[in-house]
Short mmCIF file of C-alpha atoms in Angstrom, two decimals:
data_model
loop_
_atom_site.label_atom_id
_atom_site.label_comp_id
_atom_site.label_asym_id
_atom_site.label_seq_id
_atom_site.Cartn_x
_atom_site.Cartn_y
_atom_site.Cartn_z
CA UNK A 26 0.00 0.00 0.00
CA UNK A 27 1.15 3.52 -0.75
CA UNK A 28 2.58 5.14 2.42
CA UNK A 29 0.55 8.33 2.04
CA UNK A 30 -2.66 6.35 1.60
CA UNK A 31 -1.80 4.29 4.70
CA UNK A 32 -1.35 7.50 6.70
CA UNK A 33 -4.50 9.34 5.60
CA UNK A 34 -6.75 6.26 5.75
CA UNK A 35 -5.59 5.05 9.18
CA UNK A 36 -8.33 5.11 11.78
CA UNK A 37 -8.17 3.82 15.34
CA UNK A 38 -9.60 0.32 15.74
CA UNK A 39 -11.28 -0.44 19.05
CA UNK A 40 -13.13 -3.66 18.19
CA UNK A 41 -11.24 -6.71 17.00
CA UNK A 42 -12.14 -9.95 15.27
CA UNK A 43 -11.42 -13.14 17.23
CA UNK A 44 -8.46 -14.00 15.03
CA UNK A 45 -4.79 -14.46 15.91
CA UNK A 46 -2.09 -12.43 14.20
CA UNK A 47 0.49 -14.41 12.22
CA UNK A 48 3.96 -14.49 13.76
CA UNK A 49 5.52 -12.82 10.71
CA UNK A 50 3.07 -9.89 10.93
CA UNK A 51 3.83 -9.44 14.64
CA UNK A 52 7.55 -9.53 13.87
CA UNK A 53 7.16 -6.89 11.11
CA UNK A 54 5.27 -4.43 13.27
CA UNK A 55 7.72 -4.87 16.18
CA UNK A 56 10.67 -4.42 13.79
CA UNK A 57 9.03 -1.24 12.49
CA UNK A 58 9.04 0.09 16.04
CA UNK A 59 12.57 -1.10 16.74
CA UNK A 60 14.05 0.68 13.73
CA UNK A 61 12.28 4.00 14.42
CA UNK A 62 14.62 6.92 14.89
CA UNK A 63 15.58 8.09 18.34
CA UNK A 64 17.24 11.18 19.76
CA UNK A 65 21.01 10.86 19.41
CA UNK A 66 20.39 7.19 18.59
CA UNK A 67 20.07 6.38 22.31
CA UNK A 68 17.30 3.87 21.64
CA UNK A 69 16.08 4.33 25.22
CA UNK A 70 12.98 2.25 24.68
CA UNK A 71 11.93 -1.34 24.54
CA UNK A 72 8.72 -3.19 23.84
CA UNK A 73 6.87 -5.69 25.97
CA UNK A 74 4.51 -7.62 23.71
CA UNK A 75 1.55 -9.46 25.21
CA UNK A 76 -0.21 -12.19 23.22
CA UNK A 77 -1.79 -14.10 26.10
CA UNK A 78 -5.48 -13.02 26.31
CA UNK A 79 -5.39 -13.18 30.13
CA UNK A 80 -2.41 -10.79 30.24
CA UNK A 81 -4.04 -8.47 27.71
CA UNK A 82 -7.20 -8.43 29.84
CA UNK A 83 -5.13 -7.52 32.92
CA UNK A 84 -3.33 -4.79 30.96
CA UNK A 85 -6.71 -3.45 29.82
CA UNK A 86 -7.54 -2.64 33.43
CA UNK A 87 -4.56 -0.25 33.59
CA UNK A 88 -5.42 1.98 30.59
CA UNK A 89 -8.00 4.76 30.34
CA UNK A 90 -10.32 3.05 27.85
CA UNK A 91 -10.37 -0.62 28.90
CA UNK A 92 -12.47 -1.74 25.93
CA UNK A 93 -9.75 -0.66 23.48
CA UNK A 94 -7.57 -3.58 24.59
CA UNK A 95 -10.22 -6.20 25.22
CA UNK A 96 -10.32 -8.62 22.32
CA UNK A 97 -7.00 -7.44 20.86
CA UNK A 98 -4.72 -10.19 19.58
CA UNK A 99 -1.63 -8.27 20.70
CA UNK A 100 -0.84 -5.48 23.13
CA UNK A 101 2.53 -3.74 23.07
CA UNK A 102 3.77 -1.61 25.96
CA UNK A 103 6.39 0.91 24.89
CA UNK A 104 8.73 1.19 27.85
CA UNK A 105 11.06 4.20 28.02
CA UNK A 106 13.99 5.12 30.26
CA UNK A 107 16.35 8.00 30.74
CA UNK A 108 16.13 11.73 30.20
CA UNK A 109 15.52 13.76 27.10
CA UNK A 110 12.87 13.33 24.42
CA UNK A 111 12.12 9.68 25.24
CA UNK A 112 8.35 10.25 25.04
CA UNK A 113 8.80 11.72 21.57
CA UNK A 114 10.89 8.71 20.57
CA UNK A 115 8.19 6.39 21.93
CA UNK A 116 5.67 8.19 19.73
CA UNK A 117 7.84 7.69 16.68
CA UNK A 118 8.08 3.96 17.39
CA UNK A 119 4.34 3.73 18.07
CA UNK A 120 3.40 5.42 14.80
CA UNK A 121 5.80 3.18 12.86
CA UNK A 122 4.22 0.08 14.39
CA UNK A 123 0.66 1.25 13.77
CA UNK A 124 1.39 2.14 10.12
CA UNK A 125 3.19 -1.17 9.51
CA UNK A 126 0.17 -2.94 10.97
CA UNK A 127 -2.21 -0.95 8.76
CA UNK A 128 -0.23 -1.97 5.68
CA UNK A 129 -0.94 -5.61 6.66
CA UNK A 130 -4.66 -4.98 7.25
CA UNK A 131 -4.19 -5.01 11.02
CA UNK A 132 -5.97 -2.41 13.14
CA UNK A 133 -4.46 -0.61 16.10
CA UNK A 134 -5.14 1.95 18.80
CA UNK A 135 -2.83 3.83 21.19
CA UNK A 136 -3.91 3.75 24.83
CA UNK A 137 -2.96 6.05 27.69
CA UNK A 138 -1.84 4.54 30.97
CA UNK A 139 -4.24 5.31 33.84
CA UNK A 140 -2.66 3.08 36.51
CA UNK A 141 1.12 2.98 36.00
CA UNK A 142 1.74 1.11 39.25
CA UNK A 143 -0.61 -1.75 38.34
CA UNK A 144 0.87 -1.91 34.85
CA UNK A 145 4.41 -1.99 36.28
CA UNK A 146 3.40 -4.86 38.56
CA UNK A 147 2.05 -6.76 35.54
CA UNK A 148 4.97 -6.08 33.20
CA UNK A 149 7.79 -6.12 35.73
CA UNK A 150 9.77 -3.37 34.05
CA UNK A 151 12.64 -1.63 35.87
CA UNK A 152 12.25 1.12 38.45
CA UNK A 153 14.06 3.52 36.09
CA UNK A 154 11.54 2.79 33.33
CA UNK A 155 7.97 3.82 32.60
CA UNK A 156 5.36 2.88 30.03
CA UNK A 157 4.75 5.68 27.54
CA UNK A 158 1.75 4.02 25.88
CA UNK A 159 0.13 0.65 25.28
CA UNK A 160 -0.79 -0.18 21.72
CA UNK A 161 -3.54 -2.66 20.89
CA UNK A 162 -3.46 -4.64 17.63
CA UNK A 163 -5.77 -7.07 15.88
CA UNK A 164 -7.77 -7.65 12.76
CA UNK A 165 -10.67 -5.18 12.77
CA UNK A 166 -14.11 -6.54 13.59
CA UNK A 167 -15.35 -4.27 10.78
CA UNK A 168 -12.54 -4.15 8.21
CA UNK A 169 -12.24 -1.19 5.85
CA UNK A 170 -10.47 -1.30 2.51
CA UNK A 171 -8.07 1.64 2.51
CA UNK A 172 -7.84 1.51 -1.27
CA UNK A 173 -11.60 1.95 -1.64
CA UNK A 174 -11.12 5.73 -1.52
CA UNK A 175 -8.56 8.20 -2.77
CA UNK A 176 -6.32 9.96 -0.26
CA UNK A 177 -8.35 13.14 -0.84
CA UNK A 178 -11.57 11.31 0.01
CA UNK A 179 -10.04 9.92 3.23
CA UNK A 180 -8.85 13.39 4.18
CA UNK A 181 -12.30 14.88 3.56
CA UNK A 182 -13.86 12.24 5.85
CA UNK A 183 -11.26 12.58 8.63
CA UNK A 184 -13.13 15.17 10.69
CA UNK A 185 -10.02 17.28 11.21
CA UNK A 186 -9.66 21.03 11.40
CA UNK A 187 -9.26 22.65 7.98
CA UNK A 188 -5.75 22.76 6.53
CA UNK A 189 -5.55 26.57 6.72
CA UNK A 190 -6.44 26.55 10.43
CA UNK A 191 -3.64 24.12 11.25
CA UNK A 192 -0.91 25.00 8.76
CA UNK A 193 0.76 28.36 8.37
CA UNK A 194 2.91 28.54 5.26
CA UNK A 195 5.46 31.34 5.23
#
């Protein structure tokens, strides 16, 4: 799929089909996150991937919108450490993973952490680390064909502020 079309057609998926993700698709989306750029190439992030439905259900109780994780085939916690723009770097990795997933017809949704202590107890990450976000992945319960519309049609349907209100060209 064209990268621009993948970007403009991507929508958050919050309801997933009861279908496992193939190992190669999971590997591709995790590799997409791993190779994302990072400030001064510190790579101060790692990923904890949950495939066990019981663990995903427990993780769901630690994010703001529990239903976003329930039914997902995969949840990925992006764990960051250190000082500097590590949250920004986590965002870069998250977007790479979500776009790689979209290219494979896999839906995703970023989730904010509401209970970091409970999530830390579940994941067992280090005291010097924190979870920036938890991504949910799975085949959409209601799949959408990104190529069914042009990029311009997707943009028109996005419900975003008009271009001229967001962008100032000088």
